[in-house]
Short mmCIF file of C-alpha atoms in Angstrom, two decimals:
data_model
loop_
_atom_site.label_atom_id
_atom_site.label_comp_id
_atom_site.label_asym_id
_atom_site.label_seq_id
_atom_site.Cartn_x
_atom_site.Cartn_y
_atom_site.Cartn_z
CA UNK A 3 -25.74 25.39 -12.24
CA UNK A 4 -25.51 22.66 -14.84
CA UNK A 5 -25.46 23.48 -18.51
CA UNK A 6 -27.01 21.31 -21.19
CA UNK A 7 -28.26 17.86 -20.27
CA UNK A 8 -25.27 16.13 -21.82
CA UNK A 9 -22.65 18.10 -19.92
CA UNK A 10 -20.85 15.68 -17.60
CA UNK A 11 -17.95 17.63 -16.15
CA UNK A 12 -17.36 21.34 -15.91
CA UNK A 13 -14.15 22.91 -14.67
CA UNK A 14 -14.00 26.63 -14.24
CA UNK A 15 -11.11 28.90 -13.34
CA UNK A 16 -9.13 26.16 -11.64
CA UNK A 17 -5.93 27.36 -9.99
CA UNK A 18 -3.42 25.19 -8.21
CA UNK A 19 -0.21 26.21 -6.51
CA UNK A 20 2.66 24.26 -5.01
CA UNK A 21 4.02 26.85 -2.59
CA UNK A 22 4.96 29.93 -4.60
CA UNK A 23 4.79 28.07 -7.89
CA UNK A 24 1.49 28.25 -9.79
CA UNK A 25 1.12 24.91 -11.61
CA UNK A 26 -2.41 25.49 -12.92
CA UNK A 27 -3.48 28.99 -13.78
CA UNK A 28 -7.16 29.68 -14.47
CA UNK A 29 -7.90 26.43 -16.32
CA UNK A 30 -11.44 25.90 -17.59
CA UNK A 31 -12.86 23.02 -19.59
CA UNK A 32 -16.14 21.27 -20.32
CA UNK A 33 -16.69 17.60 -20.97
CA UNK A 34 -19.90 16.34 -22.51
CA UNK A 35 -21.12 12.76 -22.12
CA UNK A 36 -19.44 10.47 -24.64
CA UNK A 37 -16.73 12.97 -25.44
CA UNK A 38 -13.06 12.01 -25.69
CA UNK A 39 -10.82 14.87 -24.67
CA UNK A 40 -7.09 14.77 -25.21
CA UNK A 41 -4.66 16.88 -23.20
CA UNK A 42 -1.22 17.41 -24.68
CA UNK A 43 1.72 19.66 -23.97
CA UNK A 44 5.35 19.71 -22.91
CA UNK A 45 6.57 18.20 -19.62
CA UNK A 46 5.82 20.44 -16.68
CA UNK A 47 2.79 21.96 -18.37
CA UNK A 48 0.56 20.83 -15.51
CA UNK A 49 -1.33 18.12 -17.44
CA UNK A 50 -0.95 15.40 -14.81
CA UNK A 51 -1.67 17.81 -11.98
CA UNK A 52 -4.84 18.92 -13.77
CA UNK A 53 -6.15 15.40 -14.25
CA UNK A 54 -5.34 14.50 -10.64
CA UNK A 55 -7.32 17.56 -9.52
CA UNK A 56 -10.33 16.35 -11.51
CA UNK A 57 -11.03 13.49 -9.11
CA UNK A 58 -9.78 15.26 -6.02
CA UNK A 59 -6.45 13.43 -5.69
CA UNK A 60 -4.91 16.91 -5.55
CA UNK A 61 -6.59 19.72 -3.62
CA UNK A 62 -7.07 22.94 -5.57
CA UNK A 63 -6.57 26.56 -4.51
CA UNK A 64 -9.32 28.24 -6.50
CA UNK A 65 -12.03 27.44 -9.01
CA UNK A 66 -14.83 24.90 -9.26
CA UNK A 67 -15.15 21.35 -10.54
CA UNK A 68 -18.62 19.91 -11.19
CA UNK A 69 -19.47 16.31 -11.98
CA UNK A 70 -22.96 16.25 -13.42
CA UNK A 71 -24.88 18.32 -10.86
CA UNK A 72 -22.56 17.76 -7.90
CA UNK A 73 -19.73 20.10 -7.02
CA UNK A 74 -16.53 18.18 -6.22
CA UNK A 75 -14.94 21.30 -4.83
CA UNK A 76 -17.76 22.02 -2.39
CA UNK A 77 -16.58 21.89 1.20
CA UNK A 78 -19.11 19.21 2.13
CA UNK A 79 -18.66 17.12 -1.01
CA UNK A 80 -18.57 13.36 -0.41
CA UNK A 81 -15.29 12.89 -2.23
CA UNK A 82 -15.17 9.13 -1.74
CA UNK A 83 -18.55 8.67 -3.41
CA UNK A 84 -17.59 11.08 -6.20
CA UNK A 85 -14.28 9.32 -6.84
CA UNK A 86 -16.04 6.00 -7.22
CA UNK A 87 -17.93 7.55 -10.18
CA UNK A 88 -14.69 8.56 -11.89
CA UNK A 89 -12.22 5.96 -13.14
CA UNK A 90 -8.54 6.85 -12.89
CA UNK A 91 -5.68 5.15 -14.71
CA UNK A 92 -2.18 5.97 -13.43
CA UNK A 93 1.01 6.21 -15.41
CA UNK A 94 2.63 3.53 -13.21
CA UNK A 95 -0.53 1.37 -12.87
CA UNK A 96 -0.53 1.23 -9.06
CA UNK A 97 -2.13 -2.18 -8.88
CA UNK A 98 -2.45 -3.30 -5.27
CA UNK A 99 0.69 -5.41 -5.05
CA UNK A 100 -0.48 -7.66 -2.21
CA UNK A 101 -3.72 -8.68 -3.93
CA UNK A 102 -4.43 -11.00 -6.84
CA UNK A 103 -5.80 -9.53 -10.07
CA UNK A 104 -9.21 -10.80 -8.96
CA UNK A 105 -9.04 -8.99 -5.62
CA UNK A 106 -7.70 -5.83 -7.26
CA UNK A 107 -10.87 -5.73 -9.34
CA UNK A 108 -13.23 -6.73 -6.54
CA UNK A 109 -11.96 -4.55 -3.67
CA UNK A 110 -13.88 -1.44 -4.69
CA UNK A 111 -16.98 -3.42 -5.67
CA UNK A 112 -17.12 -5.06 -2.28
CA UNK A 113 -15.96 -2.24 0.02
CA UNK A 114 -17.31 0.80 -1.81
CA UNK A 115 -20.35 -0.63 -3.60
CA UNK A 116 -21.05 -3.18 -0.85
CA UNK A 117 -21.64 -6.03 -3.31
CA UNK A 118 -21.60 -9.67 -2.26
CA UNK A 119 -18.63 -11.73 -3.40
CA UNK A 120 -20.55 -13.55 -6.12
CA UNK A 121 -21.92 -10.31 -7.60
CA UNK A 122 -18.51 -8.64 -7.47
CA UNK A 123 -16.94 -11.67 -9.12
CA UNK A 124 -19.37 -11.59 -12.05
CA UNK A 125 -18.55 -7.95 -12.77
CA UNK A 126 -14.82 -8.38 -12.21
CA UNK A 127 -14.60 -11.39 -14.55
CA UNK A 128 -16.51 -9.50 -17.23
CA UNK A 129 -14.17 -6.48 -17.03
CA UNK A 130 -11.03 -8.62 -16.98
CA UNK A 131 -12.29 -10.45 -20.05
CA UNK A 132 -12.91 -7.09 -21.70
CA UNK A 133 -9.22 -6.19 -21.47
CA UNK A 134 -8.29 -9.68 -22.73
CA UNK A 135 -6.72 -11.02 -19.53
CA UNK A 136 -9.33 -13.46 -18.22
CA UNK A 137 -6.64 -16.10 -17.67
CA UNK A 138 -4.77 -13.83 -15.22
CA UNK A 139 -7.58 -13.95 -12.63
CA UNK A 140 -5.42 -15.62 -9.94
CA UNK A 141 -2.11 -13.91 -10.82
CA UNK A 142 -0.34 -11.35 -8.66
CA UNK A 143 0.70 -8.00 -10.23
CA UNK A 144 4.39 -8.92 -9.97
CA UNK A 145 3.73 -11.85 -12.34
CA UNK A 146 2.40 -9.56 -15.10
CA UNK A 147 4.19 -7.46 -17.72
CA UNK A 148 3.79 -3.68 -17.59
CA UNK A 149 1.25 -3.70 -20.39
CA UNK A 150 -0.78 -6.41 -18.69
CA UNK A 151 -0.67 -4.51 -15.40
CA UNK A 152 -1.95 -1.39 -17.12
CA UNK A 153 -4.80 -3.32 -18.76
CA UNK A 154 -5.73 -4.78 -15.36
CA UNK A 155 -5.69 -1.28 -13.87
CA UNK A 156 -8.07 -0.15 -16.63
CA UNK A 157 -10.31 -3.12 -15.81
CA UNK A 158 -10.15 -2.21 -12.10
CA UNK A 159 -11.36 1.31 -12.92
CA UNK A 160 -14.06 0.01 -15.30
CA UNK A 161 -15.36 -2.45 -12.70
CA UNK A 162 -16.69 0.50 -10.71
CA UNK A 163 -18.81 1.39 -13.76
CA UNK A 164 -17.56 4.97 -13.87
CA UNK A 165 -19.30 7.78 -15.70
CA UNK A 166 -15.97 9.21 -16.74
CA UNK A 167 -12.50 7.75 -17.22
CA UNK A 168 -9.32 9.77 -16.60
CA UNK A 169 -6.03 8.55 -18.08
CA UNK A 170 -2.78 10.03 -16.79
CA UNK A 171 -0.12 9.17 -19.40
CA UNK A 172 -1.24 5.54 -19.45
CA UNK A 173 1.49 4.33 -21.80
CA UNK A 174 4.47 6.46 -20.71
CA UNK A 175 5.90 3.80 -18.38
CA UNK A 176 5.53 0.95 -20.90
CA UNK A 177 7.95 -0.69 -23.28
CA UNK A 178 7.05 -0.11 -26.94
CA UNK A 179 5.61 -3.61 -27.47
CA UNK A 180 3.13 -3.12 -24.63
CA UNK A 181 1.89 0.28 -25.73
CA UNK A 182 -0.19 -1.15 -28.58
CA UNK A 183 -2.15 -3.55 -26.34
CA UNK A 184 -3.11 -0.75 -23.94
CA UNK A 185 -4.08 1.63 -26.73
CA UNK A 186 -6.19 -1.13 -28.29
CA UNK A 187 -8.19 -1.46 -25.06
CA UNK A 188 -8.62 2.32 -24.87
CA UNK A 189 -9.74 2.42 -28.48
CA UNK A 190 -12.47 -0.13 -27.69
CA UNK A 191 -13.66 2.11 -24.86
CA UNK A 192 -13.86 5.02 -27.28
CA UNK A 193 -15.93 2.86 -29.64
CA UNK A 194 -18.29 1.98 -26.79
CA UNK A 195 -18.91 5.67 -26.15
CA UNK A 196 -17.07 6.02 -22.83
CA UNK A 197 -16.41 9.60 -21.74
CA UNK A 198 -12.66 9.96 -21.43
CA UNK A 199 -10.03 12.56 -20.62
CA UNK A 200 -6.60 11.40 -21.77
CA UNK A 201 -3.26 13.00 -20.92
CA UNK A 202 -0.79 11.45 -23.32
CA UNK A 203 2.31 11.87 -25.42
CA UNK A 204 0.95 9.39 -27.99
CA UNK A 205 0.14 12.13 -30.50
CA UNK A 206 -1.07 9.84 -33.27
CA UNK A 207 -3.43 8.11 -30.87
CA UNK A 208 -4.81 11.39 -29.52
CA UNK A 209 -5.28 12.71 -33.04
CA UNK A 210 -7.12 9.52 -34.00
CA UNK A 211 -9.52 9.24 -31.05
CA UNK A 212 -9.99 12.68 -29.47
CA UNK A 213 -13.04 14.77 -30.25
CA UNK A 214 -11.43 17.74 -28.63
CA UNK A 215 -7.81 18.52 -27.76
CA UNK A 216 -6.36 20.88 -25.17
CA UNK A 217 -2.82 22.12 -25.63
CA UNK A 218 -1.33 23.19 -22.32
CA UNK A 219 1.90 24.96 -21.45
CA UNK A 220 3.12 26.44 -18.17
CA UNK A 221 -0.11 25.68 -16.35
CA UNK A 222 -2.40 27.37 -18.88
CA UNK A 223 -4.63 26.15 -21.66
CA UNK A 224 -2.94 27.70 -24.68
CA UNK A 225 -5.40 26.42 -27.24
CA UNK A 226 -8.41 24.15 -27.42
CA UNK A 227 -10.03 22.76 -30.54
CA UNK A 228 -10.78 19.74 -32.65
CA UNK A 229 -7.95 17.26 -33.18
CA UNK A 230 -7.73 18.50 -36.77
CA UNK A 231 -7.37 22.10 -35.69
CA UNK A 232 -4.75 21.47 -33.01
CA UNK A 233 -2.62 19.09 -35.04
CA UNK A 234 -2.90 20.75 -38.48
CA UNK A 235 -4.36 24.26 -38.24
CA UNK A 236 -3.27 25.54 -34.84
CA UNK A 237 -3.89 29.23 -34.34
CA UNK A 238 -1.26 29.71 -31.65
CA UNK A 239 2.43 29.85 -32.50
CA UNK A 240 3.17 27.94 -29.28
CA UNK A 241 0.92 25.03 -30.31
CA UNK A 242 2.41 24.84 -33.79
CA UNK A 243 5.91 24.87 -32.34
CA UNK A 244 5.08 21.92 -30.08
CA UNK A 245 3.37 19.88 -32.82
CA UNK A 246 6.15 20.57 -35.34
CA UNK A 247 8.77 19.67 -32.75
CA UNK A 248 7.10 16.31 -32.13
CA UNK A 249 6.75 15.70 -35.87
CA UNK A 250 10.43 16.47 -36.40
CA UNK A 251 11.37 14.05 -33.63
CA UNK A 252 9.25 11.34 -35.23
CA UNK A 253 10.82 11.61 -38.68
CA UNK A 254 12.09 8.21 -39.65
CA UNK A 255 9.62 6.35 -37.47
CA UNK A 256 7.51 4.81 -40.19
CA UNK A 257 4.79 3.06 -38.26
CA UNK A 258 1.98 4.82 -36.51
CA UNK A 259 1.37 3.44 -33.00
CA UNK A 260 -2.13 4.86 -32.92
CA UNK A 261 -3.34 3.31 -36.20
CA UNK A 262 -5.95 5.48 -37.89
CA UNK A 263 -9.51 4.90 -36.74
CA UNK B 13 30.50 -39.19 27.41
CA UNK B 14 27.89 -41.75 28.49
CA UNK B 15 27.81 -40.04 31.89
CA UNK B 16 27.05 -36.84 30.14
CA UNK B 17 24.15 -38.38 28.21
CA UNK B 18 22.80 -40.05 31.33
CA UNK B 19 22.92 -36.71 33.17
CA UNK B 20 21.23 -34.86 30.32
CA UNK B 21 18.62 -37.59 29.94
CA UNK B 22 17.81 -37.64 33.64
CA UNK B 23 17.26 -33.89 33.70
CA UNK B 24 15.48 -33.60 30.38
CA UNK B 25 11.95 -33.76 31.86
CA UNK B 26 12.68 -30.79 34.13
CA UNK B 27 14.22 -28.83 31.26
CA UNK B 28 11.29 -29.58 28.96
CA UNK B 29 8.92 -28.52 31.72
CA UNK B 30 10.83 -25.24 31.79
CA UNK B 31 10.62 -25.05 27.99
CA UNK B 32 6.83 -25.04 28.25
CA UNK B 33 7.06 -21.87 30.37
CA UNK B 34 9.54 -20.40 27.91
CA UNK B 35 7.12 -20.94 25.03
CA UNK B 36 4.17 -19.61 27.05
CA UNK B 37 5.98 -16.38 27.90
CA UNK B 38 7.16 -16.02 24.33
CA UNK B 39 3.77 -16.60 22.65
CA UNK B 40 1.82 -14.31 24.99
CA UNK B 41 4.46 -11.54 24.88
CA UNK B 42 4.78 -11.71 21.08
CA UNK B 43 1.02 -11.62 20.48
CA UNK B 44 0.53 -8.77 22.95
CA UNK B 45 3.49 -6.94 21.44
CA UNK B 46 2.13 -7.54 17.94
CA UNK B 47 -1.22 -5.91 18.69
CA UNK B 48 0.31 -3.08 20.74
CA UNK B 49 3.04 -2.64 18.12
CA UNK B 50 0.51 -2.00 15.36
CA UNK B 51 -1.43 0.44 17.56
CA UNK B 52 1.78 2.33 18.33
CA UNK B 53 2.95 2.32 14.70
CA UNK B 54 -0.39 3.55 13.34
CA UNK B 55 -0.58 6.13 16.14
CA UNK B 56 2.90 7.36 15.33
CA UNK B 57 2.29 7.67 11.58
CA UNK B 58 -1.37 8.66 11.34
CA UNK B 59 -2.25 9.93 14.80
CA UNK B 60 -2.95 13.48 15.90
CA UNK B 61 0.04 15.32 17.44
CA UNK B 62 -0.78 14.06 20.94
CA UNK B 63 -0.97 10.36 19.99
CA UNK B 64 2.16 10.78 17.90
CA UNK B 65 4.06 12.17 20.88
CA UNK B 66 2.70 9.49 23.22
CA UNK B 67 3.66 6.69 20.85
CA UNK B 68 7.09 8.16 20.20
CA UNK B 69 7.68 8.72 23.92
CA UNK B 70 6.71 5.13 24.75
CA UNK B 71 8.99 3.70 22.08
CA UNK B 72 11.96 5.85 23.10
CA UNK B 73 11.46 5.08 26.80
CA UNK B 74 11.30 1.33 26.28
CA UNK B 75 14.14 1.17 23.79
CA UNK B 76 16.28 3.36 26.02
CA UNK B 77 16.10 1.15 29.12
CA UNK B 78 17.19 -2.47 29.75
CA UNK B 79 14.63 -5.26 29.63
CA UNK B 80 15.83 -6.53 33.00
CA UNK B 81 15.12 -3.17 34.64
CA UNK B 82 11.67 -3.08 33.03
CA UNK B 83 10.94 -6.56 34.33
CA UNK B 84 11.91 -5.70 37.91
CA UNK B 85 9.76 -2.56 37.76
CA UNK B 86 6.79 -4.71 36.69
CA UNK B 87 7.46 -7.49 39.21
CA UNK B 88 8.77 -5.66 42.26
CA UNK B 89 7.91 -2.01 41.60
CA UNK B 90 4.25 -2.21 40.64
CA UNK B 91 3.19 -4.08 43.85
CA UNK B 92 4.01 -0.86 45.76
CA UNK B 93 1.10 0.79 43.97
CA UNK B 94 -1.09 -2.26 44.41
CA UNK B 95 -0.53 -4.02 41.08
CA UNK B 96 0.69 -7.54 41.83
CA UNK B 97 1.59 -10.10 39.18
CA UNK B 98 2.78 -13.68 39.57
CA UNK B 99 6.36 -14.13 38.28
CA UNK B 100 5.07 -15.80 35.11
CA UNK B 101 2.57 -13.04 34.31
CA UNK B 102 5.09 -10.33 35.22
CA UNK B 103 7.53 -11.85 32.71
CA UNK B 104 4.83 -11.94 30.01
CA UNK B 105 3.85 -8.31 30.68
CA UNK B 106 7.42 -7.02 30.81
CA UNK B 107 8.59 -8.80 27.66
CA UNK B 108 5.32 -7.85 25.90
CA UNK B 109 5.83 -4.17 26.80
CA UNK B 110 9.40 -4.41 25.58
CA UNK B 111 8.79 -6.14 22.25
CA UNK B 112 5.83 -3.85 21.48
CA UNK B 113 8.25 -0.93 21.12
CA UNK B 114 10.54 -2.80 18.74
CA UNK B 115 7.71 -4.31 16.70
CA UNK B 116 6.16 -0.83 16.44
CA UNK B 117 9.33 0.48 14.84
CA UNK B 118 9.44 -2.33 12.27
CA UNK B 119 5.76 -1.81 11.42
CA UNK B 120 6.27 1.96 11.18
CA UNK B 121 9.17 1.48 8.75
CA UNK B 122 6.88 -0.84 6.75
CA UNK B 123 4.08 1.73 6.63
CA UNK B 124 6.56 4.40 5.49
CA UNK B 125 7.82 2.13 2.72
CA UNK B 126 4.44 1.58 1.05
CA UNK B 127 4.54 3.51 -2.22
CA UNK B 128 2.36 6.65 -2.20
CA UNK B 129 0.76 5.54 -5.48
CA UNK B 130 -0.88 2.64 -3.64
CA UNK B 131 -2.71 5.10 -1.40
CA UNK B 132 -3.73 7.24 -4.38
CA UNK B 133 -5.03 4.15 -6.21
CA UNK B 134 -7.11 3.16 -3.21
CA UNK B 135 -8.64 6.62 -2.98
CA UNK B 136 -9.20 6.67 -6.75
CA UNK B 137 -11.59 3.70 -6.64
CA UNK B 138 -13.59 5.42 -3.90
CA UNK B 139 -12.22 3.79 -0.74
CA UNK B 140 -12.24 6.08 2.29
CA UNK B 141 -8.95 7.10 3.88
CA UNK B 142 -9.47 4.61 6.72
CA UNK B 143 -10.39 1.80 4.30
CA UNK B 144 -7.31 2.54 2.22
CA UNK B 145 -5.08 2.31 5.30
CA UNK B 146 -6.77 -0.90 6.46
CA UNK B 147 -7.07 -2.76 3.16
CA UNK B 148 -3.99 -1.53 1.31
CA UNK B 149 -1.34 0.22 3.41
CA UNK B 150 -1.24 -2.01 6.50
CA UNK B 151 -1.27 -5.37 4.65
CA UNK B 152 1.59 -4.15 2.47
CA UNK B 153 3.45 -2.68 5.45
CA UNK B 154 3.19 -6.08 7.15
CA UNK B 155 4.78 -7.83 4.16
CA UNK B 156 7.58 -5.26 4.02
CA UNK B 157 8.20 -5.51 7.77
CA UNK B 158 8.16 -9.32 7.80
CA UNK B 159 11.94 -10.02 7.56
CA UNK B 160 12.75 -7.53 10.35
CA UNK B 161 9.82 -8.77 12.39
CA UNK B 162 11.06 -12.37 12.04
CA UNK B 163 14.34 -11.27 13.56
CA UNK B 164 12.52 -9.72 16.51
CA UNK B 165 10.50 -12.92 17.03
CA UNK B 166 13.70 -14.95 17.32
CA UNK B 167 15.46 -12.43 19.56
CA UNK B 168 12.51 -12.39 21.95
CA UNK B 169 12.44 -16.18 22.13
CA UNK B 170 15.95 -16.02 23.59
CA UNK B 171 15.19 -12.97 25.77
CA UNK B 172 12.55 -14.97 27.65
CA UNK B 173 15.58 -16.39 29.51
CA UNK B 174 15.83 -13.22 31.63
CA UNK B 175 12.61 -14.34 33.35
CA UNK B 176 14.75 -16.64 35.55
CA UNK B 177 15.81 -13.43 37.37
CA UNK B 178 12.29 -13.06 38.80
CA UNK B 179 12.20 -16.78 39.62
CA UNK B 180 10.12 -18.05 36.72
CA UNK B 181 11.07 -21.73 36.32
CA UNK B 182 11.45 -21.49 32.55
CA UNK B 183 14.22 -23.24 30.61
CA UNK B 184 17.06 -21.05 31.87
CA UNK B 185 15.65 -21.07 35.42
CA UNK B 186 15.43 -24.87 35.46
CA UNK B 187 18.97 -25.20 34.14
CA UNK B 188 20.28 -22.86 36.82
CA UNK B 189 18.53 -24.82 39.58
CA UNK B 190 19.79 -28.17 38.29
CA UNK B 191 23.28 -26.71 38.01
CA UNK B 192 23.15 -25.46 41.60
CA UNK B 193 22.08 -28.90 42.84
CA UNK B 194 24.58 -30.94 40.82
CA UNK B 195 27.44 -28.46 40.27
CA UNK B 196 27.42 -29.64 36.64
CA UNK B 197 26.89 -26.12 35.31
CA UNK B 198 28.80 -26.66 32.11
CA UNK B 199 26.82 -29.75 31.13
CA UNK B 200 23.39 -28.45 32.03
CA UNK B 201 23.85 -25.06 30.32
CA UNK B 202 25.05 -26.84 27.19
CA UNK B 203 21.87 -28.92 27.15
CA UNK B 204 19.78 -25.78 27.72
CA UNK B 205 21.62 -24.02 24.90
CA UNK B 206 20.88 -26.95 22.58
CA UNK B 207 17.19 -26.80 23.41
CA UNK B 208 17.16 -23.05 22.62
CA UNK B 209 18.94 -23.82 19.35
CA UNK B 210 16.33 -26.42 18.41
CA UNK B 211 13.49 -23.99 19.23
CA UNK B 212 15.06 -21.16 17.24
CA UNK B 213 15.73 -23.45 14.26
CA UNK B 214 12.13 -24.61 14.23
CA UNK B 215 10.83 -21.03 14.40
CA UNK B 216 13.28 -19.95 11.68
CA UNK B 217 11.99 -22.68 9.37
CA UNK B 218 8.41 -21.62 10.01
CA UNK B 219 9.21 -17.95 9.37
CA UNK B 220 11.01 -18.86 6.13
CA UNK B 221 7.88 -20.58 4.88
CA UNK B 222 5.78 -17.52 5.74
CA UNK B 223 8.25 -15.14 4.09
CA UNK B 224 8.36 -17.21 0.93
CA UNK B 225 4.59 -17.28 0.72
CA UNK B 226 4.45 -13.49 0.84
CA UNK B 227 7.50 -12.84 -1.34
CA UNK B 228 5.57 -12.34 -4.57
CA UNK B 229 3.03 -10.06 -2.98
CA UNK B 230 5.08 -7.05 -2.00
#
């Protein structure tokens, strides 16, 4: 069932309903290893629901999701094992509030991977250092700023050594000063070749890092293409309207939070 | 005044002997109620429909009837079906059964207050449902429930005094006996009340320390 050797995730004809309301309507997408895919669109387009479906946090009503050569949507799929291969970064961080930063990073390594404390600690310290917060090892989440919490949550996901990272509006809950530090960490992941799917309203950032961009509206993929195509040469009127609307809203904001690559 | 002190001093050994029983009943009942309370709370939130109904029924039954009635059922009712407890054990069992229902409700409220995102985050790193409950939801529920639970701990310390009614010679029981012998009810109950106050103050201090330690970690 798998396509080319580099294909990492395949989603076909995914449909998701909340009661009578269809939030995802026949969504298909492919992710190749090392690819960075951006998902943009207006609020209520189903972007967050889609990305939550991709690691099984939301059940789906129809369609298939494959990770490598394993079907997530199979009835007998070992979802816990599959989830541990997919990193997920939440809009509101969701660090475990009762645990130190260290234990946030080590919980999955110890309980899911079954590593000994010393082994888990080595990995956790390395990942925390990677997001530039090594000195916060003993801190509790409540002692960190929003941006720091989000970087720790990225480190927590990375500690599991995922094959794919999903980002659900990772900077939407942050104050403007914190956004840059989180985007910087994500940019380093892009440079390291991590496969990523990013739902975001940071248009400049998506345009700078994404290999491929999906524009969604009302639960459907309206248009998919290179960042250049979506942001500058969109075929669909709907896409152009969205991009132009954002651009108009940004007039007067001189600096570019994404900083060109 | 010096008479008063002499009277209190002379009877202090008996009262302190009773205090040992008071603390025994309290510690055993609270620990039993703690374990049973968590079982009931988890059963009520996560159980299948049958365990949910059983847990809810237990909690409603216990909260809907007086502790004193429960204690007499345990001490004088159960022997009719062949279950005989000493007064001390009967008091421990009855107060344990009683506090379990209240503790269960505080723990259940705690479980319900854990933010759903915490559960999602646990699942997202690959923890199983059970692991997520055990490592994330219950520890957080405990921290949320702690202030309410502290209240229950203190209330139960004072409720151990009903054990005198089934002739356990705990603090209240001793005071009542000394009062009956000496007719100095006013004096002896004042001394007993002061001992309860000292116990409750000590427990309150201890609970404050625990609450402060957990404050950052909610």
